[in-house]
PDB file of C-alpha atoms in Angstrom:
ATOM      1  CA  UNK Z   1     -26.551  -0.330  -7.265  1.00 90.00           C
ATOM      2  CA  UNK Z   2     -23.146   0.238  -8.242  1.00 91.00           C
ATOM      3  CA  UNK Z   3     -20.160   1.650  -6.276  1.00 91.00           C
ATOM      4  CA  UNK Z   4     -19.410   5.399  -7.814  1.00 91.00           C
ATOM      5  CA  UNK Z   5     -15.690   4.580  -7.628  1.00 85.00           C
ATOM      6  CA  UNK Z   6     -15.109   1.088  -8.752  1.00 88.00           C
ATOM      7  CA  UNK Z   7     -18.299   0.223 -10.097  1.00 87.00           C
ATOM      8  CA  UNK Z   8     -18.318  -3.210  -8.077  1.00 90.00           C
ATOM      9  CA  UNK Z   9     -22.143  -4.438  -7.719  1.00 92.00           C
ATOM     10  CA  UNK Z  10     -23.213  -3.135  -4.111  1.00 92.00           C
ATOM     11  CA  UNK Z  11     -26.306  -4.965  -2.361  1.00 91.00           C
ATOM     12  CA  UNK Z  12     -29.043  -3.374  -1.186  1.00 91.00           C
ATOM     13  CA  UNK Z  13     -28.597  -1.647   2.325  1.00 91.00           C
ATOM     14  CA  UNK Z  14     -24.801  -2.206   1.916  1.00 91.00           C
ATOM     15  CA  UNK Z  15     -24.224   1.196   0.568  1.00 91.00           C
ATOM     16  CA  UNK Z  16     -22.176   3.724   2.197  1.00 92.00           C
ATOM     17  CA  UNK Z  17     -22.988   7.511   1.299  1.00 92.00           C
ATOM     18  CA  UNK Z  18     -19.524   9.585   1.251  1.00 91.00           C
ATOM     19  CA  UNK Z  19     -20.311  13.002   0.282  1.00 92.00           C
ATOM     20  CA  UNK Z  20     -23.251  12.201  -2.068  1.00 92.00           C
ATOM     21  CA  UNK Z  21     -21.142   9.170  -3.726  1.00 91.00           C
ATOM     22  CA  UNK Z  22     -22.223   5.679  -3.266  1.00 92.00           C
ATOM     23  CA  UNK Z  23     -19.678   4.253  -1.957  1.00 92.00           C
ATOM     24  CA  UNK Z  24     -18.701   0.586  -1.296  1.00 90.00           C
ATOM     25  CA  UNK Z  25     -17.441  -0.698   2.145  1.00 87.00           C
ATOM     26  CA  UNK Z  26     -13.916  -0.917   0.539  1.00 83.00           C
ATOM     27  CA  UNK Z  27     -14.178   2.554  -1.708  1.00 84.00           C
ATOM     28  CA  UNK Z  28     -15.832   4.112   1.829  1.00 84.00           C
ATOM     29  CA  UNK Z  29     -13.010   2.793   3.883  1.00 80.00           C
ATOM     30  CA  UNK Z  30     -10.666   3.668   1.818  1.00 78.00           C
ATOM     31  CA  UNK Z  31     -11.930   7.333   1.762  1.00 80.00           C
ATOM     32  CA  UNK Z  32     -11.685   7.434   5.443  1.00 77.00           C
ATOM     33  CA  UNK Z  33      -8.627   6.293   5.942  1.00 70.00           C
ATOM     34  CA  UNK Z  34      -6.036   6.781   2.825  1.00 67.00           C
ATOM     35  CA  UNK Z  35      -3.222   4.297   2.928  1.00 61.00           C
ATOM     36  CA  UNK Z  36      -0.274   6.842   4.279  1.00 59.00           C
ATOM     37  CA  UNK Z  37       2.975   5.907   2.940  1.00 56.00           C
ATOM     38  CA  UNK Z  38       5.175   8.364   4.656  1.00 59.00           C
ATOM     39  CA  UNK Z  39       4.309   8.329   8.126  1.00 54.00           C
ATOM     40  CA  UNK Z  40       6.920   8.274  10.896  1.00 59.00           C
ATOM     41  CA  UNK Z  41       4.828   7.294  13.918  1.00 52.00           C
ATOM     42  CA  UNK Z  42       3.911   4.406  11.730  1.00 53.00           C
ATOM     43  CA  UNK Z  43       8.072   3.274  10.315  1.00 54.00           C
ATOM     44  CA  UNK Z  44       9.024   4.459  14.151  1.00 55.00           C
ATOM     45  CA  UNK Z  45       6.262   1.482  15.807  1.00 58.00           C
ATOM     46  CA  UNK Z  46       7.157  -0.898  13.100  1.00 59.00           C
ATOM     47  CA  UNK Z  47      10.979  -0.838  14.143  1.00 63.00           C
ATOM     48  CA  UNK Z  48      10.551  -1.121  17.693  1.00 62.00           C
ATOM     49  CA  UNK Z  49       7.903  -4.056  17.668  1.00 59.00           C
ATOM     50  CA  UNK Z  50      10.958  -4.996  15.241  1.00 61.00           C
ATOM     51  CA  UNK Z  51      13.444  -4.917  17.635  1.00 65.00           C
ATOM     52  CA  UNK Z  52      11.281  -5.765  20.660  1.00 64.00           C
ATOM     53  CA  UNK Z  53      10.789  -9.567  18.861  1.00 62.00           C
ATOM     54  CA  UNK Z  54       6.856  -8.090  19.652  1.00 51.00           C
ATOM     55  CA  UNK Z  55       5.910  -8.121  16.004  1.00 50.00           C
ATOM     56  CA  UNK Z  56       3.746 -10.995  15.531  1.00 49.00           C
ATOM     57  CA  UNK Z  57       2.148  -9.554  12.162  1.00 56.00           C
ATOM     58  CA  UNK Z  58       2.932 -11.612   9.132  1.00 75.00           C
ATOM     59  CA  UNK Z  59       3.237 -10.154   5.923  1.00 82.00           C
ATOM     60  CA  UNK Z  60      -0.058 -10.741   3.110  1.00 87.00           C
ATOM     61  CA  UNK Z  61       0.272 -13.127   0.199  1.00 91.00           C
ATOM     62  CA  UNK Z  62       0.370  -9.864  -1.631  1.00 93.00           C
ATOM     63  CA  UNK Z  63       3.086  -7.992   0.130  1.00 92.00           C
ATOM     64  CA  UNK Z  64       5.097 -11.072  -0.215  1.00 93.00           C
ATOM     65  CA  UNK Z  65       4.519 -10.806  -3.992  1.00 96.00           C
ATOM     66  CA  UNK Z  66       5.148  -7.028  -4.217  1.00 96.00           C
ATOM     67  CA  UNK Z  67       8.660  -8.486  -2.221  1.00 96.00           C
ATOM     68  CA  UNK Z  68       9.771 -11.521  -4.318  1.00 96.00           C
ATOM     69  CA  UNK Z  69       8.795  -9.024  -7.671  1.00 97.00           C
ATOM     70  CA  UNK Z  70      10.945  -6.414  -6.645  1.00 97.00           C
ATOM     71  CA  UNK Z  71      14.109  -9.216  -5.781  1.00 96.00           C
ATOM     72  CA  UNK Z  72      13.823  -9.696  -9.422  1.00 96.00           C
ATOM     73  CA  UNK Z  73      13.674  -7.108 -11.628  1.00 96.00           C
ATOM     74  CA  UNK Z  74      15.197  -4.274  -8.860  1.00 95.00           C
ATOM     75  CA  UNK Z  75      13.508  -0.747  -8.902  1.00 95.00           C
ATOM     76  CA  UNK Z  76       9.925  -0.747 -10.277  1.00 96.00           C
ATOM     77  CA  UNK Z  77       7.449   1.855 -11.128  1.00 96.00           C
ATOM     78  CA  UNK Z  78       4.198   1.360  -9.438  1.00 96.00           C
ATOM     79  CA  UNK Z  79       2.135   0.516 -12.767  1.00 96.00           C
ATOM     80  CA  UNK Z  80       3.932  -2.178 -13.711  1.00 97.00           C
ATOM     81  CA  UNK Z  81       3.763  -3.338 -10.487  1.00 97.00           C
ATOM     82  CA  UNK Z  82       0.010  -3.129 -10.819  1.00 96.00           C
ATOM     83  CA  UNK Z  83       0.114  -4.254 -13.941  1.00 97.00           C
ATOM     84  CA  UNK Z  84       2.338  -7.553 -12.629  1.00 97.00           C
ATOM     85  CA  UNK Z  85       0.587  -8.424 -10.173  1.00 97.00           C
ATOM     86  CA  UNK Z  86      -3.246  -7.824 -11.303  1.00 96.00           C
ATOM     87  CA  UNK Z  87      -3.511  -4.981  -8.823  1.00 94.00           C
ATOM     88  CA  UNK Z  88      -5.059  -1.542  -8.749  1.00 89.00           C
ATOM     89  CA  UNK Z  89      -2.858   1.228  -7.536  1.00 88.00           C
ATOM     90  CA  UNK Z  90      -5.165   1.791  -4.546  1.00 83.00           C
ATOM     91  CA  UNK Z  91      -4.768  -2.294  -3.077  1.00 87.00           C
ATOM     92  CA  UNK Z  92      -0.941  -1.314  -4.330  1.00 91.00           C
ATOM     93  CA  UNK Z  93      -1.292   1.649  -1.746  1.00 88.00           C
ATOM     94  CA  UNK Z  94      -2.869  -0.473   0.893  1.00 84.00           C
ATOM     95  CA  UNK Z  95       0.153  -2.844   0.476  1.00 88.00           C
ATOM     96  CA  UNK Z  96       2.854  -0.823  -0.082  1.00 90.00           C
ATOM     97  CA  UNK Z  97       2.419   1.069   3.049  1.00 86.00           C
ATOM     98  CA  UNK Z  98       3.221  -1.165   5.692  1.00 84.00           C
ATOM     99  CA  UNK Z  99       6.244  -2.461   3.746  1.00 88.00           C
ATOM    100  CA  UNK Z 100       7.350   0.825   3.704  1.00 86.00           C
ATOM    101  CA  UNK Z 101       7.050   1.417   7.412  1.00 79.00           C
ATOM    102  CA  UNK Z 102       8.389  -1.966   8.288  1.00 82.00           C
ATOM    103  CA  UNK Z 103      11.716  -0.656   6.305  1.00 85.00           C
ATOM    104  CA  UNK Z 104      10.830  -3.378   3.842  1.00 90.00           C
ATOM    105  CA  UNK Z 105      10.957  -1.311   0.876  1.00 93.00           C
ATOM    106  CA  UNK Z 106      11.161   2.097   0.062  1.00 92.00           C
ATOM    107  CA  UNK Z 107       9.988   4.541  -2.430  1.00 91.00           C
ATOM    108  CA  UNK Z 108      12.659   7.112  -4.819  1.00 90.00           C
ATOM    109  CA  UNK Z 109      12.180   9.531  -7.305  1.00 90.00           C
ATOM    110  CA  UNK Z 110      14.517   8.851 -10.299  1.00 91.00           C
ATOM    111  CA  UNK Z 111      14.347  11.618 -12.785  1.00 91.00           C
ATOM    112  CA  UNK Z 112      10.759  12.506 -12.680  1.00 91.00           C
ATOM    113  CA  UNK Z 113       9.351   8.593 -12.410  1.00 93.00           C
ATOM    114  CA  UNK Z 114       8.412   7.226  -8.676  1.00 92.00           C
ATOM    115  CA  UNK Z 115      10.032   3.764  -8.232  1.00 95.00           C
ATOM    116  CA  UNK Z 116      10.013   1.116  -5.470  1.00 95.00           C
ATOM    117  CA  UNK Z 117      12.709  -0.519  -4.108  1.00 96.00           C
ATOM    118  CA  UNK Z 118      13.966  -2.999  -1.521  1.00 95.00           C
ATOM    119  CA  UNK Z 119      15.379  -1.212   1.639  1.00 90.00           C
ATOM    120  CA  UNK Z 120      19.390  -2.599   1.238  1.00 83.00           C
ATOM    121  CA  UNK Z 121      19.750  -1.518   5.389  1.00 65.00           C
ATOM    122  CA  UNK Z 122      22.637   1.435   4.401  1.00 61.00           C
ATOM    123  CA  UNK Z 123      19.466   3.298   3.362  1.00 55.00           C
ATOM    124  CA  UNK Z 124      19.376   5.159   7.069  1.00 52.00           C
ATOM    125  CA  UNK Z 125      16.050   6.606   8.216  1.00 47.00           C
ATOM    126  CA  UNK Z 126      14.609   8.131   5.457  1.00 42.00           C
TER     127      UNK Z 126
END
């Protein structure tokens, strides 16, 4: 069987029904839980584990990619990030969520086009 939303090869029993779609673990997961972007609670935790030195998370292989890509070339539109780094916009999502809470990097709207940035720190709470 095949995944309805990224046709990835699912094994028997492994299926996850969302809604009538055939969903794999990832597809079902992400449908559950969205990557959120733009959530304060989120950027507020982030900061304080920050600031507490309690933040023992490490950033992915990924994020540190979607990092050292964005120190070069400056303010990026997510597909060619995607298209950069092999990604699909959802694992972009999943990545560029916690960067953004962490006050990593943050997102802008420059005539019309969503870019990415690096946070420069005279950003201010967004």
């Amino acid at each position: 069987m095949k995944c309805f939303r990224c046709d990835a090869e699912i094994e028997a029993g492994e299926e996850r029904d969302y809604y009538g779609e055939m969903l794999c673990e990832d597809c079902y997961m992400d449908k559950l839980s969205p990557p959120r972007s733009c959530d304060p609670w989120a950027a507020h935790s982030a900061k304080r584990l920050e600031q507490t030195g309690s933040n023992t998370a490490e950033l992915t292989d990924m994020q540190n990619k979607i990092l050292r890509f964005l120190e070069e070339a400056g303010e990026t539109e997510p597909d060619t990030l995607c298209e950069n780094l092999h990604i699909d916009r959802v694992e972009l999502q999943r990545n560029i969520a916690p960067l953004r809470h962490m006050e990593k990097i943050r997102g802008a709207n420059r005539e019309g086009r969503i870019v990415f940035r690096l946070w420069d720190g005279s950003d201010g709470p967004q």
